[in-house]
Structures are given as C-alpha cells and as structure tokens.
Amino acid sequence: MIPAIEIRNLHKSYEDTIALRGIDLTIRPGEFYGLLGPNGAGKTTTIGIITGLVRLEEGSVSVFGKDIIRDYRFTRSKIGLSPQEFTSDWFFPIDKLLIFQAGYYGIPKKEAQPRVEELLERFGLTEKRGTKMRQLSGGMKRRFQIAKALVNDPDILILDEPTAGVDVQLRHMLWDFLRELHQQGKTILLTTHYIEEAELLCERVSIINDGSIVSEGTPQELIRSLGKGMIEVALSGWDGSLEAKMSSFDFVYEPETDGGRLIFSVDNPERELTNIIATLSSNECHIHEVKINKASLEDVFVATTGRGIND
Amino acid sequence: MINWIGFRTLVLREVTRFFSVYRQTVIPGLISSGLYIIIFGLTLQRRITAIDGVPYTVYILPGLIMMNVITNAYNNTASSMLQMKLLQQIQDMLITPLSNVELALAFIIGGAVRGFVNGILVLFLGIFLVGMPVENPFSAIFIIFMVSWAFSSIGLVIGIMAETWDNIATMVNFFITPLIFLGGVFYSIDMLPGFWRTISLANPIYYLINGLRQSVLGVGDTPFSTSLIASVFMTLLFSSIGIFLFHRGYRIKS
C-alpha cells in the first residue's frame, strides 16, 4: 500500500538550533495519526515541510508516493492545512476568502461555490459570511480556519493544534467532525497539546521530542509498553495466611485502623480485577472500596520525554 | 502545466484588493496630480513660459503621470506582500499548487494594474484639465505599462525583503521620491548645470519620464528607444529577482 505520507530521515536546522534530527514517519491512507510533543519539539516544522511552508533541508517527504518537491502540485492539491496560528486577511469577507482559497487550488468559482456554502453551514458560519476575519471571535476563527483547510476537499487533512484555546463545546464539536471525516476515509494528521484528544481520536501516535521521534504506536500499545497499572483494594478480614494464596499477584499490604489496603501492580488492570476480587471474596475478605489507576498516554509522554507536554 | 485558475484567482484578488480601498489607492493620485497641475503649473507657467516649445503645465504632465505610476505600482506589491507576511496570510498561498513563478507574477500584475490605472487616469486628467495632446497613444500606453510592471516588481522585491512598514517607506522616501524629482518631472535637464546634468544621466527614472514625454508631447531630452530599453531592462531584472526570491523562499519560508 502506498503511504499517504512518508517521511524519511528528515533533518532541519535554523540558524542556531537544530529543529529535526532525522525523522522517519509513515502514515497510512485513511489513518488518524497524532503527533505529540512539547513546545519546540519539531511538530510544526515537520508539518511545515510536508506542506511547503518550510524549506526541506535533508531527507525526503512523499505524499501518496509522489515527492513533495518534484511533484509539489500533486502533493499540495491532496493536502488541506489548518495551521496553529491564524492566517488573517483585512480586505475580504470570509466567504470570499474561501472562494479565493479554492481558486488557488485550481477550483473554478462555480465548482467551489456549493462547497463553500456547505462548509459555512457545517461550521455555523453562514450568518457571518460577510464578516471579515478580524471581526470573528476566537472560536469562529478556528472554525473558519478548518473550513478553509477543507475547501479543496483534500484526501489528507493536517491540523496543527486545532483545539488550542477553544471552549469545551467547540472542542467536542470538532472531535465529532474529525471522526466523521475519518469515517469518510480522510487521512488526518493531528498535533495536539491535549493528550486526551490524541488518546481519544488517534489510531496511531508518535511522540516527538527535541527533533526526534521517541516512540510510536497505537495509544494502547504505548500505554502497555510503559507497563504497570494499579489496583487498590480497601478491605477487612485480611490475614497473613492469605499472602500465599495471592502469591501470583504483585502487591503490598498496608494495614489501617479499620482493616487494610492492598495495592496491586498489574499489567492490565481491567483483566486482573475480576481475579483479584474473586480470590479475595472466596477467602472471606470484605471489600470496602476498589480503585483502578490505569497508565495513560500522558504517563507514556512523561516517561519518554522526561517532561509534561506543557512544560 | 500551469495552474491558470489559481493564477487568475490571485491576480483577481490583488486587483480587487486595491480597488476595494480606492480612496487610498486611486483617488489620492488624481487629487495630488490635480494640485500639482493647478499650483505648480498655473503659478510657475507665468515665469517659465515654455520648455522645448511646450507650455510648462503640459510639460510637467508626463512626469506627474510617471510619478503616479511608479509610486502606485511600487506601493501595491510592497505593502501587499509585507502585509501578507505579517498576517501570515502568505501561508494560504504557499500551501497551494501555485508555482513560485505564478505567485510572483500574480503579485506583480496586481501592482502593475494599479500603476497602469493610475497612470491612465492622470493622463485623462491632463487631457481634460489642460488639453494635453497625446502624440503617440500606443507608445504612451506601452511605456506606462512597462514602467508599472517594472516598479511593481521592485515593490515585490522590497516587500519580500522588508520586515517592517518602515523598510518600505524608507525605500520611497530615500530613493524613489528623490529619483523621481531629480528625474526631470518639473524641468528639462538642459536647465541643470553640467555636473548635475551628468549625475541625472545615471538616474533610470529620468529615462522613463522622458520616454513618456516623447510619446505624449513629442519632445524630450532623450530618444524614446533609450527609455524603452531602460524600462524593459528594469522590468526583466526586477521580475527575475522577485521570482528568484520566491524560489529561494527568502523571508517567506523558514
């Protein structure tokens, strides 16, 4: 299968900093892919190179098998980009800007018009169609930005921090919309600061740190690779003789005034939970409370980059 | 393969952009030219009767036309390009299947149209206000067009290189305006002392103004062919530099 985006050995440096130190990335057609990383990790540079905003220095990028430099007309026509920073215009109302944007992609006005109407409607901007960009609220600007990225009906949609600074309601609307696009078969590349977002939407993610990819896989694979989750059981009726019966588990017992607390370290908390409960119940322990702590993508992030995403 | 629709769209955007603010981009040139004609022409005409047998008010008109053409063409591309960079709007174009040549030429044509429109309007103003004759309309239109293109491409180069509005204004205040005024808008260089006359010959704008003066009035300090060569040379040179800068992504791509 020809990858939607294939990045090989991508290097990039700015005057005094190295932005990318040899990135390799393969995104399959129809995949929902997440690029996670702290600020300055190289996410926006990578996206910039794919879309032609940043000069390619070393390495190669192909889109549906075609080189982004040699076949730029083909590759750019396949991609829609919603950049992190708003791109603004002081002169024209937003409906006109969408028609222009379609035009730059070689789509005649007649053909673009119905699509523009549909996008304005879909993003709740029909009433604001005669408004200039700077008169829109932040949320509306974000919606417009994404509508603009879709005006050429791209096979690949690249979204750089699409939900940064938007309210919860809009975030959920955008998530629904992205899921819908994904179901329609669009390839989506997303960068985000909200790890929850990547965990929720992306089929595969890469964690990028200091210009290198430090881990890649499905969110579940990454979480599993980190290993341990935790189950905490508050109970009464525990006695030392039960320790032998529970020896297949990795746990510690902490006595408390009214009973005690067992803390299990497990690979898969959901699977192990029934075994633990069954063993304890059959040995006449009285369970008061159970808490499960699953490892999250955030833990993976901290473990692989050595810092939180907002640090 | 050329992205004709994309190219036409960007040209249309650039032209619509300046027309949408015609009070800033079209009317001022007409007003200032009208004022020059009335104040400079009608007051000085009493003292300077004629140059090369042409009444002074009429003599200065080709220079006024060129002044408008040059400043409007330059300002259009320079400010459009800088604004696009500052608002990050240039990204909307860079991600599309428009080639560097298409991008550069579309911007240049936008500015050239503004310069041309302004030039032709001042030409008509001259015809209506002081009955300026137009000896050779075709060469007049041609040289107005070439100079529009040349200075629009200079505007593009400066707009790409500029990082602040100050950079753009500096070029106008310290280079373009002095060169226009010293290029013989208000006088024939025969009226200058020898040293300054020699200096004037190094001023490219001098040849452009004289080219138009030759085509409109049939008089001028230099032959039309010299002006033609100067304008074509500037057009080719600066258009090529503009395309090259787009190609390199200089101050456009990181």
XYZ file of C-alpha atoms in Angstrom:
565
model
C 0.000 0.000 0.000
C 1.317 3.454 -0.891
C 1.510 5.535 2.300
C -0.481 8.751 2.489
C 2.592 10.469 3.912
C 6.055 9.009 4.071
C 8.846 10.916 5.751
C 12.411 9.672 5.581
C 15.395 10.941 7.520
C 14.130 14.492 7.808
C 16.650 16.994 9.128
C 16.171 20.693 9.596
C 18.115 23.346 11.388
C 17.530 27.028 11.882
C 20.329 29.496 12.437
C 21.310 28.423 15.914
C 19.047 25.475 16.663
C 18.540 22.001 15.307
C 14.796 21.508 14.801
C 14.691 17.979 13.357
C 17.286 15.257 13.832
C 16.263 12.609 11.349
C 12.528 11.994 11.481
C 11.006 8.873 9.918
C 7.255 8.597 9.744
C 4.782 6.595 7.729
C 1.094 7.465 7.747
C -1.240 5.057 6.026
C -4.140 6.185 3.849
C -7.261 6.711 5.928
C -5.346 6.734 9.184
C -5.982 9.109 12.084
C -2.480 9.952 13.208
C -1.319 12.032 16.138
C 1.950 13.849 16.593
C 2.576 14.639 20.225
C 5.381 16.666 21.637
C 6.226 19.565 23.896
C 6.682 23.066 22.504
C 9.663 23.314 20.188
C 9.847 19.550 19.663
C 9.599 19.869 15.875
C 5.902 19.180 15.194
C 5.152 22.410 13.345
C 8.442 22.225 11.423
C 7.556 18.711 10.249
C 4.109 19.846 9.126
C 5.636 22.920 7.512
C 7.961 20.804 5.404
C 5.143 18.483 4.287
C 3.004 21.426 3.190
C 5.715 23.572 1.613
C 5.906 26.305 4.251
C 9.336 25.285 5.466
C 12.286 24.583 3.185
C 13.341 20.975 3.025
C 16.974 20.626 4.014
C 17.785 16.957 4.140
C 15.686 13.840 3.778
C 12.575 13.235 1.751
C 8.819 13.505 2.053
C 6.338 11.881 -0.270
C 2.566 12.149 -0.390
C 0.753 9.206 -1.963
C 4.092 8.139 -3.413
C 4.948 11.495 -5.002
C 7.826 13.685 -3.909
C 6.775 16.985 -2.304
C 9.431 18.958 -4.183
C 9.302 17.365 -7.630
C 5.540 16.815 -7.708
C 4.510 19.702 -5.469
C 1.392 20.481 -7.498
C 0.078 16.963 -6.955
C 1.069 16.676 -3.302
C -0.242 20.107 -2.305
C -3.557 19.508 -4.033
C -4.028 16.423 -1.833
C -3.478 18.255 1.455
C -5.515 20.714 3.480
C -3.759 22.523 6.326
C -5.162 24.222 9.365
C -2.124 25.943 10.886
C -1.749 26.672 14.557
C -1.556 30.428 14.083
C -4.497 32.101 12.413
C -3.800 33.418 8.961
C -5.712 36.649 8.559
C -6.974 38.933 5.825
C -8.018 42.552 6.263
C -9.764 43.085 2.974
C -12.228 40.353 2.181
C -15.177 38.709 3.944
C -14.787 35.072 4.868
C -16.997 33.612 2.110
C -14.881 35.409 -0.475
C -11.710 34.119 1.171
C -12.965 30.545 0.834
C -13.705 31.082 -2.862
C -10.210 32.559 -3.340
C -8.609 29.688 -1.447
C -10.412 27.152 -3.644
C -9.275 29.157 -6.668
C -5.599 28.894 -5.668
C -6.100 25.133 -5.743
C -7.346 25.444 -9.316
C -11.027 25.003 -8.466
C -13.256 27.320 -10.529
C -15.694 29.548 -8.665
C -18.734 27.733 -9.997
C -17.493 24.458 -8.595
C -16.288 25.994 -5.341
C -19.480 27.891 -4.530
C -21.645 24.928 -3.392
C -18.764 23.523 -1.361
C -18.208 26.896 0.299
C -21.913 27.097 1.182
C -21.757 23.621 2.659
C -18.674 24.404 4.736
C -20.081 27.702 6.019
C -23.215 25.846 7.054
C -21.345 22.925 8.607
C -19.204 25.228 10.733
C -22.039 27.551 11.711
C -20.586 30.494 9.816
C -23.356 31.165 7.290
C -24.599 34.181 9.217
C -21.081 35.565 9.435
C -20.251 35.041 5.776
C -19.996 38.767 5.034
C -17.735 39.405 8.025
C -14.009 39.977 7.877
C -11.696 37.644 9.709
C -10.659 40.068 12.432
C -14.280 40.640 13.451
C -14.779 36.959 14.286
C -14.458 35.546 17.789
C -11.574 33.176 18.559
C -13.762 30.086 18.233
C -15.189 31.277 14.926
C -11.702 31.994 13.617
C -10.737 28.421 14.444
C -13.831 27.061 12.696
C -13.109 29.217 9.667
C -9.511 28.046 9.625
C -10.600 24.411 9.491
C -13.295 25.131 6.896
C -10.597 26.753 4.767
C -8.408 23.656 5.100
C -11.258 21.601 3.664
C -12.149 23.848 0.750
C -10.121 21.809 -1.745
C -11.703 18.563 -0.479
C -8.285 17.175 0.474
C -7.536 13.497 0.988
C -5.188 14.430 3.803
C -6.152 16.920 6.468
C -3.351 18.295 8.619
C -4.373 20.072 11.801
C -1.808 21.847 13.920
C -3.254 22.255 17.416
C -6.854 22.610 16.200
C -8.370 22.746 19.655
C -5.865 25.079 21.294
C -7.745 27.779 23.136
C -11.254 26.691 22.131
C -14.059 26.079 24.608
C -15.231 22.625 25.596
C -18.343 22.739 23.443
C -16.421 23.596 20.283
C -13.772 21.036 21.113
C -16.417 18.317 21.219
C -17.992 19.579 18.008
C -14.602 19.455 16.303
C -13.918 15.970 17.633
C -17.218 14.726 16.231
C -16.470 16.381 12.946
C -12.983 14.883 12.731
C -14.360 11.422 13.498
C -16.863 11.902 10.702
C -14.125 12.925 8.251
C -12.086 9.944 9.327
C -15.043 7.641 8.681
C -15.337 9.142 5.226
C -11.835 7.853 4.615
C -9.774 11.009 5.020
C -6.270 10.714 6.361
C -5.852 13.002 9.333
C -2.607 14.185 10.874
C -3.123 15.981 14.145
C -0.773 17.687 16.532
C -2.112 18.465 19.928
C -1.312 19.576 23.412
C -4.272 17.650 24.776
C -3.067 14.115 25.242
C -6.615 13.068 25.977
C -7.500 14.218 22.481
C -4.845 12.020 20.892
C -5.871 9.060 23.050
C -9.482 9.541 22.100
C -9.134 10.143 18.368
C -5.881 8.811 17.017
C -5.282 5.301 15.774
C -1.555 5.758 15.999
C 0.607 8.383 17.624
C 4.227 9.415 17.582
C 5.841 11.198 20.438
C 8.401 13.674 19.209
C 10.928 15.276 21.468
C 13.815 17.559 20.647
C 13.592 16.824 16.928
C 13.457 13.035 17.198
C 10.650 10.523 17.402
C 10.987 8.799 20.734
C 8.088 6.349 20.481
C 5.412 5.321 18.051
C 2.410 3.011 18.119
C -1.277 2.848 18.892
C -2.143 4.659 22.120
C -2.876 1.247 23.704
C 0.457 -0.181 22.607
C 2.306 2.783 24.014
C 0.462 2.596 27.298
C 1.095 -1.130 27.502
C 4.762 -0.676 26.680
C 5.021 1.542 29.716
C 3.583 -1.314 31.683
C 2.031 -1.038 35.030
C -1.387 -0.008 36.098
C -2.549 -0.123 39.689
C -5.463 -1.608 41.618
C -6.097 -0.506 45.144
C -8.466 -2.515 47.356
C -9.607 -1.338 50.794
C -10.778 -4.352 52.811
C -11.237 -6.024 56.160
C -10.728 -9.656 57.072
C -7.190 -9.897 55.694
C -4.804 -12.191 57.478
C -1.219 -13.081 56.760
C -2.078 -16.624 55.643
C -3.757 -15.206 52.545
C -0.420 -13.954 51.265
C 0.488 -17.386 49.957
C -2.824 -17.702 48.113
C -2.293 -14.339 46.453
C 1.311 -15.049 45.510
C 0.614 -14.870 41.803
C -0.015 -11.137 42.192
C 2.491 -8.365 42.706
C 1.139 -6.476 45.694
C 1.771 -4.877 49.083
C -0.492 -4.769 52.131
C -0.831 -1.635 54.216
C -2.693 -2.159 57.499
C -5.027 0.617 58.590
C -7.113 1.142 61.739
C -10.281 -0.384 60.318
C -8.837 -3.082 58.097
C -6.216 -2.526 55.453
C -5.341 -1.689 51.905
C -3.931 -3.930 49.197
C -2.067 -2.247 46.371
C -1.589 -4.384 43.256
C 0.730 -3.555 40.436
C -0.662 -5.135 37.270
C -0.128 -5.036 33.513
C -3.774 -4.917 32.632
C -5.949 -3.645 35.474
C -9.290 -4.474 33.816
C -8.349 -8.088 33.173
C -6.775 -8.705 36.576
C -9.533 -7.071 38.570
C -12.004 -9.987 38.459
C -9.310 -12.471 39.507
C -8.323 -10.331 42.446
C -11.899 -9.760 43.601
C -12.766 -13.457 43.184
C -9.736 -14.631 45.175
C -10.371 -12.159 47.980
C -14.119 -12.881 48.186
C -13.619 -16.639 48.285
C -11.275 -16.116 51.250
C -13.884 -14.204 53.199
C -12.375 -10.774 52.849
C -14.815 -7.942 52.961
C -14.133 -5.426 50.215
C -14.971 -1.777 51.016
C -13.616 0.059 48.042
C -11.770 -0.580 44.753
C -9.748 1.997 42.831
C -8.179 1.467 39.447
C -5.313 3.560 38.167
C -4.600 2.882 34.513
C -1.445 4.156 32.880
C -2.340 6.891 30.397
C -0.752 8.262 27.288
C 0.275 11.151 29.462
C 2.367 8.784 31.589
C 3.950 7.497 28.391
C 4.653 11.049 27.370
C 6.317 11.927 30.648
C 8.269 8.655 30.646
C 9.596 9.136 27.108
C 10.259 12.860 27.058
C 11.122 13.348 30.688
C 8.671 16.237 30.973
C 4.984 17.085 30.793
C 3.531 18.301 27.495
C 3.057 21.825 28.810
C 6.489 22.151 30.405
C 1.340 22.602 -16.742
C 0.184 25.967 -15.482
C -2.320 26.482 -12.671
C -4.293 29.061 -14.669
C -7.270 29.184 -12.342
C -5.027 29.639 -9.306
C -3.002 32.304 -11.092
C -6.106 34.185 -12.260
C -7.596 33.997 -8.778
C -4.522 35.563 -7.180
C -4.366 38.304 -9.826
C -8.071 38.967 -9.252
C -7.516 39.082 -5.501
C -4.689 41.579 -5.844
C -6.635 43.821 -8.218
C -9.857 43.643 -6.191
C -7.851 44.390 -3.057
C -6.692 47.830 -4.206
C -9.988 48.678 -5.893
C -11.822 47.900 -2.650
C -9.845 50.714 -0.999
C -9.874 53.081 -3.988
C -9.964 56.089 -1.672
C -6.446 55.139 -0.649
C -5.196 53.720 -3.903
C -6.764 55.603 -6.819
C -8.244 58.932 -5.719
C -5.177 60.421 -3.918
C -3.051 60.260 -7.074
C -5.700 62.147 -9.006
C -6.040 64.789 -6.320
C -2.305 65.354 -5.890
C -1.774 65.454 -9.661
C -4.622 67.953 -9.979
C -2.986 70.063 -7.269
C 0.416 69.887 -8.968
C -1.148 70.994 -12.234
C -3.008 73.878 -10.641
C -0.412 75.099 -8.172
C 2.904 74.334 -9.865
C 1.725 74.607 -13.409
C -0.526 77.613 -13.319
C 1.615 79.655 -10.971
C 5.011 78.820 -12.441
C 3.749 78.989 -16.010
C 3.776 82.751 -15.760
C 7.509 82.705 -15.118
C 8.556 79.674 -17.164
C 6.825 80.257 -20.417
C 7.730 77.115 -22.300
C 10.264 74.304 -22.387
C 11.079 72.889 -25.816
C 8.143 74.925 -27.081
C 5.664 73.213 -24.754
C 3.694 75.206 -22.140
C 5.037 74.443 -18.659
C 1.790 72.943 -17.309
C 1.697 70.479 -20.157
C 5.434 69.840 -19.934
C 5.217 68.564 -16.346
C 2.269 66.251 -17.010
C 4.205 63.198 -18.276
C 6.351 63.485 -15.151
C 3.259 63.607 -12.948
C 1.847 60.568 -14.717
C 5.084 58.657 -14.144
C 5.213 59.753 -10.510
C 1.785 58.205 -10.009
C 2.572 55.093 -11.969
C 5.796 54.486 -10.071
C 4.530 55.127 -6.538
C 1.267 53.227 -7.010
C 2.835 50.196 -8.659
C 5.584 50.052 -6.039
C 3.309 50.581 -3.065
C 0.827 47.958 -4.150
C 3.149 44.982 -4.253
C 5.398 46.174 -1.434
C 2.537 46.687 1.018
C 0.508 43.695 -0.126
C 3.497 41.403 0.273
C 4.568 42.776 3.644
C 1.013 42.649 4.967
C 0.660 39.064 3.817
C 3.841 38.155 5.627
C 2.874 39.968 8.820
C -0.627 38.430 8.864
C 0.831 35.037 7.911
C -1.614 35.111 5.031
C 1.119 34.246 2.569
C 0.927 30.714 4.007
C -2.529 30.309 2.484
C -0.893 30.670 -0.922
C 2.337 28.809 -0.275
C 0.499 25.581 0.607
C -1.438 25.572 -2.676
C -0.325 24.180 -6.034
C 0.775 27.619 -7.269
C 4.340 27.724 -8.580
C 6.833 30.369 -7.465
C 6.683 31.984 -10.909
C 2.865 32.097 -10.791
C 2.910 33.594 -7.297
C 5.491 36.248 -8.152
C 3.845 37.204 -11.455
C 0.347 37.375 -9.957
C 1.556 39.831 -7.313
C 3.473 41.843 -9.903
C 0.462 42.033 -12.232
C -1.736 43.231 -9.347
C 0.639 46.146 -8.734
C 1.143 46.759 -12.451
C -2.623 47.117 -12.922
C -2.775 49.677 -10.119
C 0.130 51.654 -11.576
C -1.372 51.466 -15.056
C -4.877 52.507 -13.955
C -3.467 55.449 -12.025
C -1.252 56.473 -14.946
C -4.086 56.389 -17.455
C -6.392 58.320 -15.112
C -3.826 61.099 -14.667
C -3.295 61.080 -18.437
C -7.022 61.726 -18.909
C -6.901 64.345 -16.182
C -4.217 66.123 -18.180
C -6.246 65.889 -21.370
C -9.365 67.298 -19.738
C -7.761 69.832 -17.417
C -5.170 71.468 -19.669
C -5.860 69.896 -23.039
C -2.651 67.874 -23.121
C -2.064 66.441 -26.610
C -1.146 62.754 -26.934
C 1.119 62.439 -29.935
C 1.573 58.708 -29.862
C -1.056 56.964 -27.729
C 0.285 53.458 -28.352
C 3.798 54.126 -27.201
C 2.412 56.172 -24.291
C 0.257 53.257 -23.146
C 3.108 50.853 -23.709
C 5.624 52.781 -21.646
C 3.091 53.367 -18.854
C 2.503 49.630 -18.816
C 6.211 48.750 -18.777
C 7.027 51.198 -16.008
C 4.044 49.901 -13.967
C 5.392 46.386 -14.317
C 8.983 47.400 -13.535
C 8.102 49.238 -10.322
C 5.563 46.671 -9.277
C 8.344 44.099 -9.423
C 10.642 46.410 -7.454
C 7.816 46.645 -4.906
C 7.655 42.874 -4.761
C 11.384 42.578 -4.131
C 11.273 45.206 -1.378
C 8.054 43.721 0.090
C 9.723 40.325 0.341
C 12.875 41.747 1.897
C 11.081 44.167 4.236
C 10.326 43.224 7.814
C 8.581 46.416 8.879
C 6.484 49.158 7.268
C 9.416 51.423 7.923
C 11.557 49.458 5.453
C 9.026 50.083 2.697
C 8.691 53.778 3.466
C 12.461 54.178 3.650
C 12.814 52.983 0.076
C 10.186 55.508 -1.063
C 11.469 58.432 0.979
C 15.179 57.985 0.416
C 15.343 56.535 -3.094
C 12.204 56.549 -5.206
C 10.845 60.033 -4.431
C 14.249 61.768 -4.785
C 14.939 59.912 -8.028
C 11.525 60.908 -9.390
C 12.014 64.574 -8.501
C 15.575 64.548 -9.844
C 14.404 62.669 -12.932
C 13.089 65.792 -14.589
C 9.400 65.811 -13.641
C 9.409 69.590 -13.323
C 12.277 70.574 -15.591
C 14.413 69.620 -18.542
C 17.899 68.568 -17.533
C 19.222 71.058 -20.032
C 18.273 73.607 -17.383
C 20.732 71.998 -14.917
C 24.406 72.926 -14.527
C 26.842 70.470 -16.165
C 27.704 68.404 -13.100
C 24.096 67.777 -12.103
C 23.181 67.021 -15.658
C 25.789 64.262 -15.736
C 24.501 62.890 -12.434
C 20.940 62.876 -13.795
C 22.012 60.638 -16.639
C 22.649 57.851 -14.107
C 19.063 58.066 -12.860
C 16.925 55.375 -14.519
C 13.703 57.250 -13.757
C 14.957 60.138 -15.867
C 14.751 57.918 -18.974
C 11.288 56.652 -18.083
C 9.864 60.144 -17.672
C 11.455 61.238 -20.926
C 10.096 58.205 -22.712
C 6.588 59.187 -21.808
C 7.269 62.827 -22.596
C 8.439 61.792 -26.050
C 5.337 59.698 -26.699
C 2.880 62.223 -25.313
C 4.390 65.556 -26.314
C 6.875 64.565 -28.985
C 9.674 66.348 -27.087
C 12.197 65.163 -24.523
C 15.866 65.071 -23.619
C 16.492 61.506 -24.780
C 15.219 59.319 -27.621
C 12.240 57.041 -26.999
C 14.297 53.928 -27.732
C 16.570 54.636 -24.746
C 13.517 54.841 -22.472
C 12.139 51.663 -23.926
C 15.379 49.802 -23.292
C 15.571 51.184 -19.734
C 12.009 50.130 -18.881
C 12.314 46.667 -20.432
C 15.656 46.142 -18.695
C 14.237 47.154 -15.277
C 11.171 45.006 -15.827
C 13.182 41.905 -16.688
C 15.750 42.473 -13.973
C 13.379 43.030 -11.058
C 10.790 40.464 -12.152
C 13.592 37.901 -12.261
C 14.827 38.920 -8.818
C 11.250 38.676 -7.455
C 10.800 35.190 -8.914
C 14.211 34.166 -7.606
C 13.359 35.352 -4.075
C 10.102 33.374 -4.164
C 12.041 30.381 -5.385
C 14.528 30.681 -2.551
C 11.712 31.320 -0.102
C 13.746 34.268 1.171
C 11.988 35.689 4.258
C 8.854 33.852 3.102
C 9.699 30.309 4.118
C 11.686 29.386 7.190
